[in-house]
CSV table of C-alpha atoms in Angstrom, one decimal:
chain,number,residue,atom,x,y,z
L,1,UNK,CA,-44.6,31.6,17.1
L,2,UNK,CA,-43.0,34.0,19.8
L,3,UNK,CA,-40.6,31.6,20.5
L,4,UNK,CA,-39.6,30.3,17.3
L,5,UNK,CA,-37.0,32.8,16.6
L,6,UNK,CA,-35.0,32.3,19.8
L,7,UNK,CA,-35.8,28.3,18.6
L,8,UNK,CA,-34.2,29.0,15.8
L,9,UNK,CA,-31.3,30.6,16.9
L,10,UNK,CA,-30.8,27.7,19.5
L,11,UNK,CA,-30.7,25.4,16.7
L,12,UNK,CA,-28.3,27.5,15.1
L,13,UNK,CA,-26.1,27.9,17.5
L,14,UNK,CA,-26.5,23.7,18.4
L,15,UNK,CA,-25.6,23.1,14.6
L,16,UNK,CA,-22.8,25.5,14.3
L,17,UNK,CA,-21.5,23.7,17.8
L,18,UNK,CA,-21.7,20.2,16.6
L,19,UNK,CA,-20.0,21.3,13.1
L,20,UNK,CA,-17.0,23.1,15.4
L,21,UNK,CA,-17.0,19.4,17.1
L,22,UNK,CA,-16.7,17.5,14.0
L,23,UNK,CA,-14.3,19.5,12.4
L,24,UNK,CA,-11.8,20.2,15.1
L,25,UNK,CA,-12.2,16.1,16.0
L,26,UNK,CA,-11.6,15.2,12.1
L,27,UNK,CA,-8.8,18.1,12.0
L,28,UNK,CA,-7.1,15.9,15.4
L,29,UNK,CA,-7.5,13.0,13.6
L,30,UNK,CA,-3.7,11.5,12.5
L,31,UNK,CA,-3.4,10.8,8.9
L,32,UNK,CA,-2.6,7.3,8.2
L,33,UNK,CA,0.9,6.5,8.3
L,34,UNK,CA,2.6,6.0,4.8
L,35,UNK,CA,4.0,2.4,6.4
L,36,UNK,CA,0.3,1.4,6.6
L,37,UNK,CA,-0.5,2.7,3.1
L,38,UNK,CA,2.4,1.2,1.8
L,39,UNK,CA,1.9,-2.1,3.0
L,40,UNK,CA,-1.7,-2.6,4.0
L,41,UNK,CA,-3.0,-1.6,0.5
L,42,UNK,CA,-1.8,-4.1,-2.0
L,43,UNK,CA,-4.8,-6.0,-1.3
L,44,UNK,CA,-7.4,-3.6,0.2
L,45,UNK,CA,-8.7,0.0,0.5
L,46,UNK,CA,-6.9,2.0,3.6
L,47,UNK,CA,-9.3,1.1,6.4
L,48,UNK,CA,-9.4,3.5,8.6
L,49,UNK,CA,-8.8,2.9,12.7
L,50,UNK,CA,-12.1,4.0,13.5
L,51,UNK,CA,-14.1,1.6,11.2
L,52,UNK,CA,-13.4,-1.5,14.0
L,53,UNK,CA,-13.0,-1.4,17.9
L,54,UNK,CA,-9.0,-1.5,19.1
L,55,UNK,CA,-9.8,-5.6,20.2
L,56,UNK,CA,-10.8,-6.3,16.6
L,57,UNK,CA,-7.7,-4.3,15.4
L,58,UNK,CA,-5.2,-6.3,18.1
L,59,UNK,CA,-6.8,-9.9,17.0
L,60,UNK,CA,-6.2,-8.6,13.2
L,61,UNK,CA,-3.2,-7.8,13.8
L,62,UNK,CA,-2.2,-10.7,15.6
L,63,UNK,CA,-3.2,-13.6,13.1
L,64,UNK,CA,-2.3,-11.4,9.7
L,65,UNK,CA,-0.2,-15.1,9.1
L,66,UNK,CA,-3.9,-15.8,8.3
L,67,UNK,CA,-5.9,-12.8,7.5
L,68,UNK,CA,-9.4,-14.0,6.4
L,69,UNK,CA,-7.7,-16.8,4.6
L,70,UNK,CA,-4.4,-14.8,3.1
L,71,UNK,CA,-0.8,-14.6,3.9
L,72,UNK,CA,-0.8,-11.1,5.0
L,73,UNK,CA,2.1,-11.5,7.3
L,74,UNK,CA,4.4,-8.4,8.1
L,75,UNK,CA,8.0,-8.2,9.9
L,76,UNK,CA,7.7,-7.0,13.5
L,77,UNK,CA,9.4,-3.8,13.0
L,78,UNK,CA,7.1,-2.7,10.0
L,79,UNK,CA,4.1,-3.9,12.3
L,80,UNK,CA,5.6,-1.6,15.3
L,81,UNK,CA,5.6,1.8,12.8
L,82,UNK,CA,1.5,1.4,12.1
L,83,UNK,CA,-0.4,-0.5,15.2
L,84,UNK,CA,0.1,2.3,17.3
L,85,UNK,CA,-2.4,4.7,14.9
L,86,UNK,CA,-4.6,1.8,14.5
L,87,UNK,CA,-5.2,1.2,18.2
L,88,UNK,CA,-5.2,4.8,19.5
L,89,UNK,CA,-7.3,5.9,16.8
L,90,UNK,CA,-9.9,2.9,17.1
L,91,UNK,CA,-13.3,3.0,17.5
L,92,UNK,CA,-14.6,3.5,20.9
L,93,UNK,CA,-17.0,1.4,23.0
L,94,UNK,CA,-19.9,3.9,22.2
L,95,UNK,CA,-19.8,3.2,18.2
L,96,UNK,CA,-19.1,-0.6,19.5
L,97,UNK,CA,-20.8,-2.0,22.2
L,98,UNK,CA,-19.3,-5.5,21.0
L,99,UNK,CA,-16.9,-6.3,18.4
L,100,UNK,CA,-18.2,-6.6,14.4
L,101,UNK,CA,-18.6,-10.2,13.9
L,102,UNK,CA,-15.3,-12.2,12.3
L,103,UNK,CA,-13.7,-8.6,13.4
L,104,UNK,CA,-14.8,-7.3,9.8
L,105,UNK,CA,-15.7,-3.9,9.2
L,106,UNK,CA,-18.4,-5.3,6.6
L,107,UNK,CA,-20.6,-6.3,9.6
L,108,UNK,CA,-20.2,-4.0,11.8
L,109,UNK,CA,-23.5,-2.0,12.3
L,110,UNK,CA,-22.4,1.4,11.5
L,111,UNK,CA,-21.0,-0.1,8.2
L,112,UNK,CA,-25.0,-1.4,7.2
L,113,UNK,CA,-26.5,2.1,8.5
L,114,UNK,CA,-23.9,4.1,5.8
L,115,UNK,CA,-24.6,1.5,3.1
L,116,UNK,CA,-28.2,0.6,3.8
L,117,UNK,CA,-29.5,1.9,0.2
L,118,UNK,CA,-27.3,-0.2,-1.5
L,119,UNK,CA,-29.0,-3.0,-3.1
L,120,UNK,CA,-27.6,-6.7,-3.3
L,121,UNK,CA,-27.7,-6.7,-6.9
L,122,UNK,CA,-25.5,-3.5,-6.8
L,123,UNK,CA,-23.0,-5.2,-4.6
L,124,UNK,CA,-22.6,-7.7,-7.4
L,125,UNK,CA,-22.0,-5.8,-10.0
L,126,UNK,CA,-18.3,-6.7,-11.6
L,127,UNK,CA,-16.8,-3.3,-10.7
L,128,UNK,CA,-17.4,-3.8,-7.7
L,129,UNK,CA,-17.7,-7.6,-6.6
L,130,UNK,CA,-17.4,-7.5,-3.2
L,131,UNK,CA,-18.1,-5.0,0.0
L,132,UNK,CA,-14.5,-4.8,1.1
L,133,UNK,CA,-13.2,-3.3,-2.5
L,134,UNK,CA,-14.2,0.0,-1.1
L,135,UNK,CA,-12.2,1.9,-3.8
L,136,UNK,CA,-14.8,0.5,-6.5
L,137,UNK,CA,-17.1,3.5,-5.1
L,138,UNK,CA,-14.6,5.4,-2.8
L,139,UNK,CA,-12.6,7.3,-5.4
L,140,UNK,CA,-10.3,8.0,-2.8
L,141,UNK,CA,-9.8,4.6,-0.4
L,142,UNK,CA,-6.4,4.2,-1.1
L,143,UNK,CA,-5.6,7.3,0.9
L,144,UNK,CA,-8.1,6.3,3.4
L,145,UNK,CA,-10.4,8.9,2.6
L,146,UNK,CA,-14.2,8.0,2.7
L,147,UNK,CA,-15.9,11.3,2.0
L,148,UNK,CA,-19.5,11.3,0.3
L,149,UNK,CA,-19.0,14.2,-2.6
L,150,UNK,CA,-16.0,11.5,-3.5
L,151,UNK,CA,-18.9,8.6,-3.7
L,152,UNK,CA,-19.1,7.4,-7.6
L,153,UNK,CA,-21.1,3.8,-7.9
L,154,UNK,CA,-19.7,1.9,-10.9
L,155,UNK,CA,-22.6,1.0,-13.5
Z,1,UNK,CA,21.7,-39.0,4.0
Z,2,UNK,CA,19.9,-37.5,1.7
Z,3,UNK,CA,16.8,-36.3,3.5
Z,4,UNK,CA,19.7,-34.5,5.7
Z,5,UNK,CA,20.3,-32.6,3.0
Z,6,UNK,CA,16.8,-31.7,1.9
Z,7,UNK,CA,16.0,-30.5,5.5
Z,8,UNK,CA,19.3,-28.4,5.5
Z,9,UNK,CA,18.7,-26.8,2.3
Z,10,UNK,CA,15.9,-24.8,2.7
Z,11,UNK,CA,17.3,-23.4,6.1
Z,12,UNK,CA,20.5,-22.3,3.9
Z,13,UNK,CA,18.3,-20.3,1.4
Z,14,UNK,CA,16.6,-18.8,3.6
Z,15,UNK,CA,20.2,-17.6,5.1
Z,16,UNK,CA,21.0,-16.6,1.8
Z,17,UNK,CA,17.9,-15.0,1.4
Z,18,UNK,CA,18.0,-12.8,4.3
Z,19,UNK,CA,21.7,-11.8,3.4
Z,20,UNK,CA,20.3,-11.1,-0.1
Z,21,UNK,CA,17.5,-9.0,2.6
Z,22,UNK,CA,20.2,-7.5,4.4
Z,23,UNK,CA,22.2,-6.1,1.4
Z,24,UNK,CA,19.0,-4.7,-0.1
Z,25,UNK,CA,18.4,-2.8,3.4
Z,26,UNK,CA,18.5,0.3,1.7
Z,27,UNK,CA,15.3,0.0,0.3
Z,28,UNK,CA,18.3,-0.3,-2.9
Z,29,UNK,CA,16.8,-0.4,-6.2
Z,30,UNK,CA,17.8,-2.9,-8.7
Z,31,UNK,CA,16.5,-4.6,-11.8
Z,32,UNK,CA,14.0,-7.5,-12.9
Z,33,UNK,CA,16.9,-8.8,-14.8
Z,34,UNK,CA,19.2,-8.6,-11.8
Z,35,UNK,CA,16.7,-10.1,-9.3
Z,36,UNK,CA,15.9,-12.7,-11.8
Z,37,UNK,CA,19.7,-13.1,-12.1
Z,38,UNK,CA,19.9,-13.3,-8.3
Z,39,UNK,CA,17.5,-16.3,-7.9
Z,40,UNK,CA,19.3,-18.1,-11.2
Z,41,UNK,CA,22.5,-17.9,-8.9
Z,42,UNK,CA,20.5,-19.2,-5.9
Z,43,UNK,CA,18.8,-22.2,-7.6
Z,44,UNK,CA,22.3,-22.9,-9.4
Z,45,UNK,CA,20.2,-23.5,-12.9
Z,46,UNK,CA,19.1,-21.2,-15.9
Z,47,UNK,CA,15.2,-19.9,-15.2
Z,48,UNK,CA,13.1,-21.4,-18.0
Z,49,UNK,CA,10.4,-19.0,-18.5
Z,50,UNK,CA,7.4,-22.0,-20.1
Z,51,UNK,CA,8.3,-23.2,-16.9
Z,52,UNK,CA,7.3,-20.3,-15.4
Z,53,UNK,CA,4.2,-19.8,-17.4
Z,54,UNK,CA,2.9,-23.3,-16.1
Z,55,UNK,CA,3.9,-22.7,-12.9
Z,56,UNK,CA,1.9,-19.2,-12.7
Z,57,UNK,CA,-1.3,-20.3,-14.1
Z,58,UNK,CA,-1.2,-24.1,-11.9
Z,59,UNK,CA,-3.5,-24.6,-9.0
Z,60,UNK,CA,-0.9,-26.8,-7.5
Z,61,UNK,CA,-4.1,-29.1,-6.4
Z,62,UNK,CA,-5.4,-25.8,-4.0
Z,63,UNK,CA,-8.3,-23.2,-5.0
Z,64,UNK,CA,-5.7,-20.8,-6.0
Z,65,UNK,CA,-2.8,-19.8,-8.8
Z,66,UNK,CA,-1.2,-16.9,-9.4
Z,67,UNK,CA,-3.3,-16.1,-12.1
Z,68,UNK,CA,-6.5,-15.7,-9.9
Z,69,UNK,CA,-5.5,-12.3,-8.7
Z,70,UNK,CA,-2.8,-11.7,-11.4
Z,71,UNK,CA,-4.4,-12.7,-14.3
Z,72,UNK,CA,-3.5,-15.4,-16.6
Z,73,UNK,CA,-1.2,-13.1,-18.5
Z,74,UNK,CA,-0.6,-10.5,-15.9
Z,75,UNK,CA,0.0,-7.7,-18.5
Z,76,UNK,CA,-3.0,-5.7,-17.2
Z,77,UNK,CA,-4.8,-5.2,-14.3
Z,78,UNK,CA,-5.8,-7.9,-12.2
Z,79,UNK,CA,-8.3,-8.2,-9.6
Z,80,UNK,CA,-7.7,-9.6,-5.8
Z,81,UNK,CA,-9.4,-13.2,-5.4
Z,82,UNK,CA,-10.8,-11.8,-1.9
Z,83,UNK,CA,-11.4,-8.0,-1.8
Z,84,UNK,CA,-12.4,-7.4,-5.4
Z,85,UNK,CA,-9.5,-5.0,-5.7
Z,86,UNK,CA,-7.7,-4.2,-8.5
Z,87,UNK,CA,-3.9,-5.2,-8.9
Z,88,UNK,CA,-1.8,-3.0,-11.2
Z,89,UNK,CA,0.0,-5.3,-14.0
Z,90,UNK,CA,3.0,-8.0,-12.7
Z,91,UNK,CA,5.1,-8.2,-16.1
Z,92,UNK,CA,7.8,-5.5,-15.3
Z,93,UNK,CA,7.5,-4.0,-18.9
Z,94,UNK,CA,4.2,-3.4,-18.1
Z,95,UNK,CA,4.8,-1.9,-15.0
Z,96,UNK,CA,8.2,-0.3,-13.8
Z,97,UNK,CA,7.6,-0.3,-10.4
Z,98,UNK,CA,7.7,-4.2,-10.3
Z,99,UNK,CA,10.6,-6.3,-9.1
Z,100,UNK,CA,13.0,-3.3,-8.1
Z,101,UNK,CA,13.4,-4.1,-4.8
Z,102,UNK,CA,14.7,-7.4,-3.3
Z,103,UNK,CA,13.5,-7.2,-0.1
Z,104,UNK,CA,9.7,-6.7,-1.3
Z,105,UNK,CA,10.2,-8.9,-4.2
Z,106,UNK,CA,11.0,-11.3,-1.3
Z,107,UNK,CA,7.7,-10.4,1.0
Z,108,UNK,CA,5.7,-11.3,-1.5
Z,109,UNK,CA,6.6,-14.4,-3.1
Z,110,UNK,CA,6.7,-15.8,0.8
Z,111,UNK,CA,2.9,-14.4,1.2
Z,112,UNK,CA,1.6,-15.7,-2.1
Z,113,UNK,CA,3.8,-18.8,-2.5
Z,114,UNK,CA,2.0,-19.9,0.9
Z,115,UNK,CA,-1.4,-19.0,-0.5
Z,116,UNK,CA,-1.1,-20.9,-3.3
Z,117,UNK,CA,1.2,-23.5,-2.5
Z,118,UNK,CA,0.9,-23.3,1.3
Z,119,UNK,CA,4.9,-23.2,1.0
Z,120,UNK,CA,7.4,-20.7,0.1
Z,121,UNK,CA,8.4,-21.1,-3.6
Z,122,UNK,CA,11.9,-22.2,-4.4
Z,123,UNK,CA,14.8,-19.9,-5.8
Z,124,UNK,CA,14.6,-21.8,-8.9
Z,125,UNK,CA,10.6,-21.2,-9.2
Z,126,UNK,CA,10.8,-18.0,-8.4
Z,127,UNK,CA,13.7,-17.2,-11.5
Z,128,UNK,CA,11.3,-19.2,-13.4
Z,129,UNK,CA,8.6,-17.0,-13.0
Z,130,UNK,CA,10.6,-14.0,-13.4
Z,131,UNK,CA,12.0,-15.3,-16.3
Z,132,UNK,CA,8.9,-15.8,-18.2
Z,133,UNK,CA,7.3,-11.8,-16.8
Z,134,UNK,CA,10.3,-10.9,-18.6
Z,135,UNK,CA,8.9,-12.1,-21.9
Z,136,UNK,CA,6.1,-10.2,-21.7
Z,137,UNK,CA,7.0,-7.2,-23.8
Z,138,UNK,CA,4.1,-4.5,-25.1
């Protein structure tokens, strides 16, 4: 009891902290370039650099001739203007110990932790169809933004 | 004799075709009808849009047509075969942003012709296909 007020305020001060931490890091974070959006969205949401480790982003990049199983392939100059964001921005060895499987974000682990109360039989619902159309739920994917109060799941 | 000719062909459009790039550098708007136009002149033949039809909606003996992500009649929105993502209408009355710019007109046909054809699509296939979105009217 004595010390719970000090307690208290430790937490506080520890939450108020770890908030300054977050923001200012998310504030630091580069927008994605409008040559990525352009180009990388006609078939998928804009993934974000952080959602794989930079070796999965440099084998992606490097086989998009064959990118899981489409013809994704992109001049070298238009490449040149977007892999830099994607590989400094990447996720570090911390959040990836070892690389997703396949190099997709769908297995990586943080990926199952954000979507664990999803059921199967919501994954297969027609508006939605598959885990990488992240817009289906993601109102705002296309811009590469993944925030929760912008979460709607399609009925 | 002749299969000199066939392998020079190709290596001529595509010389062509990245003239046709070059030009269009600017990022230069044009329209269906000129790009459509621009493929006729290429293939040396008038498009025939059923041609077109059949050609978008055939397998070509693979797993996919154009129609899988497109939609049959690509007048509305379409969903990608792989992601599940939708595809905003094809047929340019449909959707103005469509075939205004050769050099993307160009980046995808060589993406999707190899998906579903595992080749590049000729310019006479390509004015076919044009020539029968161009049918497509609300």
């Amino acid at each position: 009891m004595n010390h719970s007020f000090p307690f208290v305020l430790l937490l506080l001060a520890g939450a108020v902290a770890a908030a300054d931490t977050t923001s200012s890091a998310r504030a630091k974070r580069p927008p994605p370039p409008p040559v990525y959006l352009e180009e990388c969205t006609g078939c998928h949401a804009a993934y974000l650099p952080r959602m794989l480790p930079a070796a999965s982003w440099q084998r992606l990049l490097g086989g998009l001739p064959t990118h899981f199983g489409v013809d994704a392939s992109l001049d070298a100059a238009t490449l040149a203007a977007f892999r830099p964001w994607l590989l400094d921005n990447a996720g570090d060895a911390q959040r990836f110990p070892v690389a997703p499987e396949q190099d997709r974000i769908t297995r990586a682990q943080w990926f199952t932790r954000q979507h664990h109360g999803i059921k199967p039989a919501t994954w297969q619902r027609p508006a939605i169809g598959s885990k990488s159309n992240c817009g289906a739920c993601h109102g705002q994917a296309d811009q590469g933004k993944y925030g929760e109060h912008d979460v709607h799941i399609p009925k | 004799m002749n299969a000199s000719i066939r392998s020079a062909s190709p290596s001529r459009l595509a010389l062509l075709l990245a003239s046709l790039a070059l030009a269009a550098a600017g990022a230069r708007a044009e329209s269906p009808v000129q790009i459509r136009d621009g493929y006729a002149t290429l293939a040396g033949a008038t498009p025939q849009a059923a041609r077109g039809q059949q050609f978008f909606t055939s397998r070509h003996g693979a797993d996919w047509s154009c129609s899988s992500c497109h939609g049959a009649v690509p007048t509305a929105t379409g969903k990608h075969a792989v992601t599940g993502k939708p595809i905003q209408p094809l047929a340019p009355a449909f959707n103005a942003e469509r075939f205004r710019t050769p050099a993307k007109v160009e980046k995808w046909f060589r993406r999707n012709c190899n998906d579903v054809l595992g080749r590049e699509c000729t310019a006479a296939e390509k004015a076919d296909v044009l020539a029968w979105l161009l049918t497509l009217k609300p």
